[in-house]
Amino acid sequence: CVIPCLCRSTLVLFHTCHFMLVSFHACVAPRLCCSTLVSFHACVVLCLCRSTLVSFNACVVPRLCCSILAISCLCRSMLV
């Protein structure tokens, strides 16, 4: 999920995404990162939320996600 486009378009980075403390689904699901064309930073925020055990619903709500992580600048870049 560090590189959303590659995460989506090739299987090579599957293990990379998996070991970045993100589930496989978090990396490739269209509504989370890769195929929605959200910014790089937005994808990073989602991955961080997943790795901190925040619920799925919290992760896709930008304000809640970012307030928990205290990264407001990245919150603004999220389009989901």
MMTF fields as JSON, N, C-alpha, C and O atoms, coordinates in Angstrom:
{
  "mmtfVersion": "1.0.0",
  "mmtfProducer": "UNKNOWN",
  "numBonds": 319,
  "numAtoms": 320,
  "numGroups": 80,
  "numChains": 1,
  "numModels": 1,
  "chainsPerModel": [1],
  "groupsPerChain": [80],
  "chainIdList": ["A"],
  "bondAtomList": [4, 2, 8, 6, 12, 10, 16, 14, 20, 18, 24, 22, 28, 26, 32, 30, 36, 34, 40, 38, 44, 42, 48, 46, 52, 50, 56, 54, 60, 58, 64, 62, 68, 66, 72, 70, 76, 74, 80, 78, 84, 82, 88, 86, 92, 90, 96, 94, 100, 98, 104, 102, 108, 106, 112, 110, 116, 114, 120, 118, 124, 122, 128, 126, 132, 130, 136, 134, 140, 138, 144, 142, 148, 146, 152, 150, 156, 154, 160, 158, 164, 162, 168, 166, 172, 170, 176, 174, 180, 178, 184, 182, 188, 186, 192, 190, 196, 194, 200, 198, 204, 202, 208, 206, 212, 210, 216, 214, 220, 218, 224, 222, 228, 226, 232, 230, 236, 234, 240, 238, 244, 242, 248, 246, 252, 250, 256, 254, 260, 258, 264, 262, 268, 266, 272, 270, 276, 274, 280, 278, 284, 282, 288, 286, 292, 290, 296, 294, 300, 298, 304, 302, 308, 306, 312, 310, 316, 314],
  "bondOrderList": [1, 1, 1, 1, 1, 1, 1, 1, 1, 1, 1, 1, 1, 1, 1, 1, 1, 1, 1, 1, 1, 1, 1, 1, 1, 1, 1, 1, 1, 1, 1, 1, 1, 1, 1, 1, 1, 1, 1, 1, 1, 1, 1, 1, 1, 1, 1, 1, 1, 1, 1, 1, 1, 1, 1, 1, 1, 1, 1, 1, 1, 1, 1, 1, 1, 1, 1, 1, 1, 1, 1, 1, 1, 1, 1, 1, 1, 1, 1],
  "groupList": [{"groupName": "CYS", "atomNameList": ["N", "CA", "C", "O"], "elementList": ["N", "C", "C", "O"], "formalChargeList": [0, 0, 0, 0], "bondAtomList": [1, 0, 2, 1, 3, 2], "bondOrderList": [1, 1, 2], "singleLetterCode": "C", "chemCompType": "L-PEPTIDE LINKING"}, {"groupName": "VAL", "atomNameList": ["N", "CA", "C", "O"], "elementList": ["N", "C", "C", "O"], "formalChargeList": [0, 0, 0, 0], "bondAtomList": [1, 0, 2, 1, 3, 2], "bondOrderList": [1, 1, 2], "singleLetterCode": "V", "chemCompType": "L-PEPTIDE LINKING"}, {"groupName": "ILE", "atomNameList": ["N", "CA", "C", "O"], "elementList": ["N", "C", "C", "O"], "formalChargeList": [0, 0, 0, 0], "bondAtomList": [1, 0, 2, 1, 3, 2], "bondOrderList": [1, 1, 2], "singleLetterCode": "I", "chemCompType": "L-PEPTIDE LINKING"}, {"groupName": "PRO", "atomNameList": ["N", "CA", "C", "O"], "elementList": ["N", "C", "C", "O"], "formalChargeList": [0, 0, 0, 0], "bondAtomList": [1, 0, 2, 1, 3, 2], "bondOrderList": [1, 1, 2], "singleLetterCode": "P", "chemCompType": "L-PEPTIDE LINKING"}, {"groupName": "LEU", "atomNameList": ["N", "CA", "C", "O"], "elementList": ["N", "C", "C", "O"], "formalChargeList": [0, 0, 0, 0], "bondAtomList": [1, 0, 2, 1, 3, 2], "bondOrderList": [1, 1, 2], "singleLetterCode": "L", "chemCompType": "L-PEPTIDE LINKING"}, {"groupName": "ARG", "atomNameList": ["N", "CA", "C", "O"], "elementList": ["N", "C", "C", "O"], "formalChargeList": [0, 0, 0, 0], "bondAtomList": [1, 0, 2, 1, 3, 2], "bondOrderList": [1, 1, 2], "singleLetterCode": "R", "chemCompType": "L-PEPTIDE LINKING"}, {"groupName": "SER", "atomNameList": ["N", "CA", "C", "O"], "elementList": ["N", "C", "C", "O"], "formalChargeList": [0, 0, 0, 0], "bondAtomList": [1, 0, 2, 1, 3, 2], "bondOrderList": [1, 1, 2], "singleLetterCode": "S", "chemCompType": "L-PEPTIDE LINKING"}, {"groupName": "THR", "atomNameList": ["N", "CA", "C", "O"], "elementList": ["N", "C", "C", "O"], "formalChargeList": [0, 0, 0, 0], "bondAtomList": [1, 0, 2, 1, 3, 2], "bondOrderList": [1, 1, 2], "singleLetterCode": "T", "chemCompType": "L-PEPTIDE LINKING"}, {"groupName": "PHE", "atomNameList": ["N", "CA", "C", "O"], "elementList": ["N", "C", "C", "O"], "formalChargeList": [0, 0, 0, 0], "bondAtomList": [1, 0, 2, 1, 3, 2], "bondOrderList": [1, 1, 2], "singleLetterCode": "F", "chemCompType": "L-PEPTIDE LINKING"}, {"groupName": "HIS", "atomNameList": ["N", "CA", "C", "O"], "elementList": ["N", "C", "C", "O"], "formalChargeList": [0, 0, 0, 0], "bondAtomList": [1, 0, 2, 1, 3, 2], "bondOrderList": [1, 1, 2], "singleLetterCode": "H", "chemCompType": "L-PEPTIDE LINKING"}, {"groupName": "MET", "atomNameList": ["N", "CA", "C", "O"], "elementList": ["N", "C", "C", "O"], "formalChargeList": [0, 0, 0, 0], "bondAtomList": [1, 0, 2, 1, 3, 2], "bondOrderList": [1, 1, 2], "singleLetterCode": "M", "chemCompType": "L-PEPTIDE LINKING"}, {"groupName": "ALA", "atomNameList": ["N", "CA", "C", "O"], "elementList": ["N", "C", "C", "O"], "formalChargeList": [0, 0, 0, 0], "bondAtomList": [1, 0, 2, 1, 3, 2], "bondOrderList": [1, 1, 2], "singleLetterCode": "A", "chemCompType": "L-PEPTIDE LINKING"}, {"groupName": "ASN", "atomNameList": ["N", "CA", "C", "O"], "elementList": ["N", "C", "C", "O"], "formalChargeList": [0, 0, 0, 0], "bondAtomList": [1, 0, 2, 1, 3, 2], "bondOrderList": [1, 1, 2], "singleLetterCode": "N", "chemCompType": "L-PEPTIDE LINKING"}],
  "groupTypeList": [0, 1, 2, 3, 0, 4, 0, 5, 6, 7, 4, 1, 4, 8, 9, 7, 0, 9, 8, 10, 4, 1, 6, 8, 9, 11, 0, 1, 11, 3, 5, 4, 0, 0, 6, 7, 4, 1, 6, 8, 9, 11, 0, 1, 1, 4, 0, 4, 0, 5, 6, 7, 4, 1, 6, 8, 12, 11, 0, 1, 1, 3, 5, 4, 0, 0, 6, 2, 4, 11, 2, 6, 0, 4, 0, 5, 6, 10, 4, 1],
  "groupIdList": [1, 2, 3, 4, 5, 6, 7, 8, 9, 10, 11, 12, 13, 14, 15, 16, 17, 18, 19, 20, 21, 22, 23, 24, 25, 26, 27, 28, 29, 30, 31, 32, 33, 34, 35, 36, 37, 38, 39, 40, 41, 42, 43, 44, 45, 46, 47, 48, 49, 50, 51, 52, 53, 54, 55, 56, 57, 58, 59, 60, 61, 62, 63, 64, 65, 66, 67, 68, 69, 70, 71, 72, 73, 74, 75, 76, 77, 78, 79, 80],
  "secStructList": [7, 7, 1, 2, 2, 2, 2, 2, 2, 7, 1, 6, 6, 2, 2, 2, 2, 2, 6, 6, 6, 7, 7, 2, 2, 2, 2, 2, 7, 6, 6, 6, 1, 4, 4, 4, 6, 7, 7, 2, 2, 2, 2, 2, 2, 2, 2, 2, 2, 2, 2, 6, 6, 7, 7, 2, 2, 2, 2, 6, 1, 2, 2, 2, 2, 2, 2, 2, 2, 6, 7, 2, 2, 2, 2, 2, 6, 7, 7, 7],
  "xCoordList": [0.819, 0.0, 0.858, 0.341, 2.127, 3.022, 2.989, 3.074, 2.863, 2.746, 1.424, 1.387, 0.331, -1.022, -1.177, -1.794, -0.631, -0.822, -0.22, -0.837, 0.979, 1.626, 0.936, 0.826, 0.482, -0.239, -1.444, -1.765, -2.101, -3.294, -2.96, -3.629, -1.938, -1.771, -0.881, -0.806, -0.209, 0.679, 0.633, 0.366, 0.893, 0.92, 2.275, 2.43, 3.244, 4.601, 4.646, 5.373, 3.861, 3.925, 2.937, 2.742, 2.313, 1.336, 1.953, 1.389, 3.119, 3.754, 4.248, 4.218, 4.703, 5.12, 3.959, 4.095, 2.816, 1.636, 1.24, 0.91, 1.28, 0.849, 1.703, 1.186, 2.985, 3.876, 4.052, 4.868, 3.284, 3.281, 2.207, 1.703, 1.856, 0.857, -0.529, -1.339, -0.782, -2.089, -2.6, -1.825, -3.892, -4.431, -4.39, -4.341, -4.408, -4.417, -5.599, -5.459, -6.759, -7.954, -7.833, -8.328, -7.18, -7.011, -6.168, -6.354, -5.232, -4.35, -5.007, -4.748, -5.843, -6.315, -7.786, -8.247, -8.533, -9.954, -10.147, -9.567, -10.96, -11.136, -11.542, -11.101, -12.36, -12.873, -11.886, -12.101, -10.81, -9.865, -8.677, -8.37, -8.013, -6.787, -6.632, -6.731, -6.387, -5.687, -6.479, -6.004, -7.675, -8.335, -9.255, -9.934, -9.278, -10.103, -9.326, -9.868, -8.042, -7.193, -7.076, -6.887, -7.187, -6.94, -5.453, -4.644, -5.102, -3.708, -2.856, -3.367, -1.564, -0.612, -0.777, -0.799, -0.892, -0.987, -2.271, -2.284, -3.342, -4.601, -4.476, -4.98, -3.809, -3.599, -2.776, -3.068, -1.753, -0.909, -1.723, -1.555, -2.601, -3.437, -4.317, -4.446, -4.924, -5.764, -4.971, -5.443, -3.762, -2.931, -2.565, -2.566, -2.255, -1.931, -3.123, -2.969, -4.299, -5.493, -5.685, -6.004, -5.491, -5.641, -4.636, -4.967, -3.414, -2.36, -2.541, -1.977, -3.319, -3.543, -4.838, -5.326, -5.393, -6.58, -7.824, -8.772, -7.82, -9.032, -10.041, -9.666, -11.294, -12.293, -12.351, -11.942, -12.867, -12.977, -13.782, -13.384, -14.896, -15.739, -14.995, -15.173, -14.173, -13.4, -12.389, -12.119, -11.832, -10.799, -11.338, -10.638, -12.535, -13.044, -13.742, -14.248, -13.77, -14.273, -13.075, -12.467, -12.729, -11.487, -11.297, -10.214, -12.302, -12.124, -11.811, -10.912, -12.562, -12.344, -10.983, -10.236, -10.69, -9.408, -8.253, -7.335, -8.306, -7.189, -7.13, -6.045, -8.266, -8.232, -7.586, -6.922, -7.788, -7.162, -5.658, -4.88, -5.261, -3.841, -3.15, -1.922, -3.956, -3.406, -2.582, -1.49, -3.106, -2.438, -3.452, -4.011, -3.687, -4.749, -4.435, -5.341, -3.167, -2.829, -3.122, -3.561, -2.885, -3.182, -4.686, -5.209, -5.36, -6.814, -7.451, -8.394, -6.946, -7.519, -7.342, -8.095, -6.357, -6.095, -6.96, -6.961, -7.698, -8.496, -9.781, -10.447, -10.133, -11.315, -12.405, -13.475, -12.16, -13.151, -14.098, -15.005],
  "yCoordList": [-1.212, 0.0, 1.271, 2.379, 1.104, 2.247, 2.847, 4.064, 1.983, 2.452, 1.935, 0.859, 2.696, 2.228, 1.679, 0.631, 2.365, 1.937, 0.567, -0.287, 0.357, -0.933, -2.004, -3.156, -1.622, -2.558, -3.12, -4.301, -2.277, -2.702, -3.482, -4.467, -3.057, -3.516, -4.743, -5.327, -5.144, -6.295, -7.136, -6.627, -8.419, -9.316, -9.31, -9.882, -8.669, -8.678, -8.074, -8.554, -7.012, -6.308, -6.834, -6.218, -7.971, -8.51, -8.701, -8.271, -9.35, -9.631, -8.357, -8.232, -7.414, -6.125, -5.444, -4.959, -5.413, -4.804, -5.545, -4.938, -6.853, -7.668, -7.39, -7.302, -7.256, -7.085, -5.629, -5.317, -4.747, -3.36, -3.158, -2.049, -4.223, -4.188, -3.831, -3.225, -4.215, -3.971, -5.289, -6.094, -5.514, -6.724, -6.635, -5.539, -7.781, -7.804, -7.01, -6.254, -7.181, -6.496, -4.98, -4.228, -4.541, -3.109, -2.511, -1.359, -3.32, -2.811, -2.769, -1.851, -3.738, -3.837, -3.496, -3.326, -3.396, -3.093, -1.729, -0.747, -1.645, -0.391, 0.788, 1.911, 0.562, 1.678, 2.16, 3.2, 1.419, 1.812, 2.604, 3.684, 2.069, 2.741, 2.788, 3.842, 1.625, 1.578, 2.092, 2.972, 1.569, 1.871, 3.089, 3.419, 3.758, 4.956, 6.221, 7.326, 6.047, 7.181, 8.214, 9.399, 7.775, 8.704, 8.987, 8.23, 10.069, 10.471, 9.466, 8.668, 9.526, 8.669, 8.816, 7.819, 10.042, 10.286, 9.717, 9.222, 9.789, 9.236, 7.738, 7.192, 7.076, 5.642, 5.312, 4.353, 6.106, 5.896, 6.012, 5.213, 7.006, 7.191, 5.973, 5.496, 5.469, 4.286, 3.105, 2.358, 2.933, 1.822, 1.963, 0.979, 3.173, 3.402, 3.098, 2.537, 3.465, 3.175, 1.673, 1.191, 0.95, -0.489, -1.088, -1.996, -0.581, -1.168, -0.838, -1.513, 0.189, 0.54, -0.053, 0.329, -1.006, -1.734, -0.873, -1.235, 0.253, 1.051, 0.286, -0.372, 0.364, -0.38, 0.088, 1.203, -0.784, -0.449, 0.828, 1.7, 0.95, 2.123, 3.398, 4.443, 3.313, 4.476, 4.854, 6.032, 3.833, 4.096, 4.848, 5.694, 4.565, 5.197, 6.518, 7.169, 6.909, 8.229, 9.118, 9.007, 10.006, 10.778, 11.503, 11.438, 12.177, 12.99, 12.123, 12.434, 11.023, 10.15, 9.478, 9.406, 8.994, 8.33, 9.258, 8.873, 10.464, 11.377, 11.946, 12.252, 12.094, 12.615, 11.6, 11.97, 10.31, 9.27, 9.256, 9.078, 9.444, 9.4, 10.744, 10.828, 11.809, 13.162, 13.564, 14.115, 13.286, 13.716, 14.486, 13.947, 15.719, 16.49, 16.821, 16.869, 17.046, 17.415, 16.275, 16.511, 15.048, 13.898, 13.673, 13.197, 14.019, 13.879, 14.683, 14.22, 15.871, 16.736, 16.162, 16.506, 15.298, 14.762, 13.55, 13.071, 13.053, 11.858, 12.18, 13.168, 11.363, 11.609, 10.583, 10.671, 9.613, 8.567, 8.994, 8.244],
  "zCoordList": [0.0, 0.0, 0.0, -0.144, 0.158, 0.094, -1.303, -1.466, -2.312, -3.688, -4.252, -4.849, -4.068, -4.388, -5.803, -5.991, -6.79, -8.176, -8.413, -9.05, -7.905, -8.081, -7.256, -7.678, -6.099, -5.24, -5.976, -5.848, -6.738, -7.452, -8.709, -9.022, -9.433, -10.805, -10.942, -12.023, -9.874, -9.993, -8.738, -7.65, -8.886, -7.732, -7.039, -5.96, -7.657, -7.129, -5.734, -4.865, -5.524, -4.244, -3.212, -2.164, -3.507, -2.559, -1.185, -0.179, -1.14, 0.141, 0.801, 2.025, -0.008, 0.531, 1.235, 2.359, 0.563, 1.171, 2.44, 3.459, 2.356, 3.491, 4.72, 5.834, 4.521, 5.657, 6.075, 6.943, 5.453, 5.917, 6.975, 7.15, 7.678, 8.736, 8.212, 8.914, 6.975, 6.395, 5.853, 5.335, 5.966, 5.382, 3.869, 3.311, 3.199, 1.744, 1.206, 0.245, 1.822, 1.348, 1.498, 0.659, 2.561, 2.758, 1.644, 1.252, 1.138, 0.099, -1.275, -2.053, -1.582, -2.951, -3.143, -4.272, -2.025, -2.165, -2.804, -2.34, -3.875, -4.631, -3.76, -4.006, -2.764, -1.973, -0.923, -0.3, -0.722, 0.317, -0.219, 0.284, -1.237, -1.678, -3.18, -3.808, -3.735, -5.01, -6.193, -6.912, -6.414, -7.68, -7.601, -8.573, -6.443, -6.325, -6.664, -6.625, -7.0, -7.364, -6.261, -6.535, -5.014, -3.917, -3.863, -4.402, -3.216, -3.188, -2.41, -1.625, -2.648, -1.931, -0.426, 0.297, 0.049, 1.483, 2.065, 3.192, 1.301, 1.783, 1.982, 2.964, 1.057, 1.17, 2.405, 3.12, 2.649, 3.816, 5.1, 6.022, 5.157, 6.344, 6.57, 7.697, 5.501, 5.632, 6.148, 7.005, 5.627, 6.064, 7.532, 8.272, 7.952, 9.353, 10.24, 11.324, 9.788, 10.577, 10.738, 11.825, 9.662, 9.724, 10.697, 11.459, 10.669, 11.49, 12.972, 13.834, 13.264, 14.664, 15.191, 16.255, 14.419, 14.844, 14.97, 15.668, 14.302, 14.232, 13.39, 12.42, 13.744, 12.995, 11.541, 11.216, 10.673, 9.256, 9.068, 8.295, 9.757, 9.614, 10.011, 9.385, 11.038, 11.461, 10.392, 10.16, 9.743, 8.748, 7.538, 6.982, 7.132, 5.923, 6.208, 5.294, 7.468, 7.837, 8.131, 9.196, 7.19, 7.287, 8.616, 9.198, 9.097, 10.308, 11.516, 12.297, 11.668, 12.814, 12.728, 13.704, 11.54, 11.32, 11.674, 12.398, 11.166, 11.365, 12.765, 13.26, 13.41, 14.768, 15.705, 16.674, 15.405, 16.21, 15.986, 16.924, 14.745, 14.415, 14.592, 14.565, 14.774, 14.917, 13.706, 13.844, 12.521, 11.29, 10.458, 9.503, 10.809, 10.176, 8.715, 7.882, 8.404, 7.033, 6.074, 4.949, 6.501, 5.658, 5.583, 4.575, 6.65, 6.675, 5.551, 4.909, 5.315, 4.292, 2.884, 1.973, 2.709, 1.376, 1.049, -0.085, 2.043, 1.831, 1.094, 1.406, 0.125, -0.686, -0.443, -1.045, 0.421, 0.678, 1.772, 2.131]
}
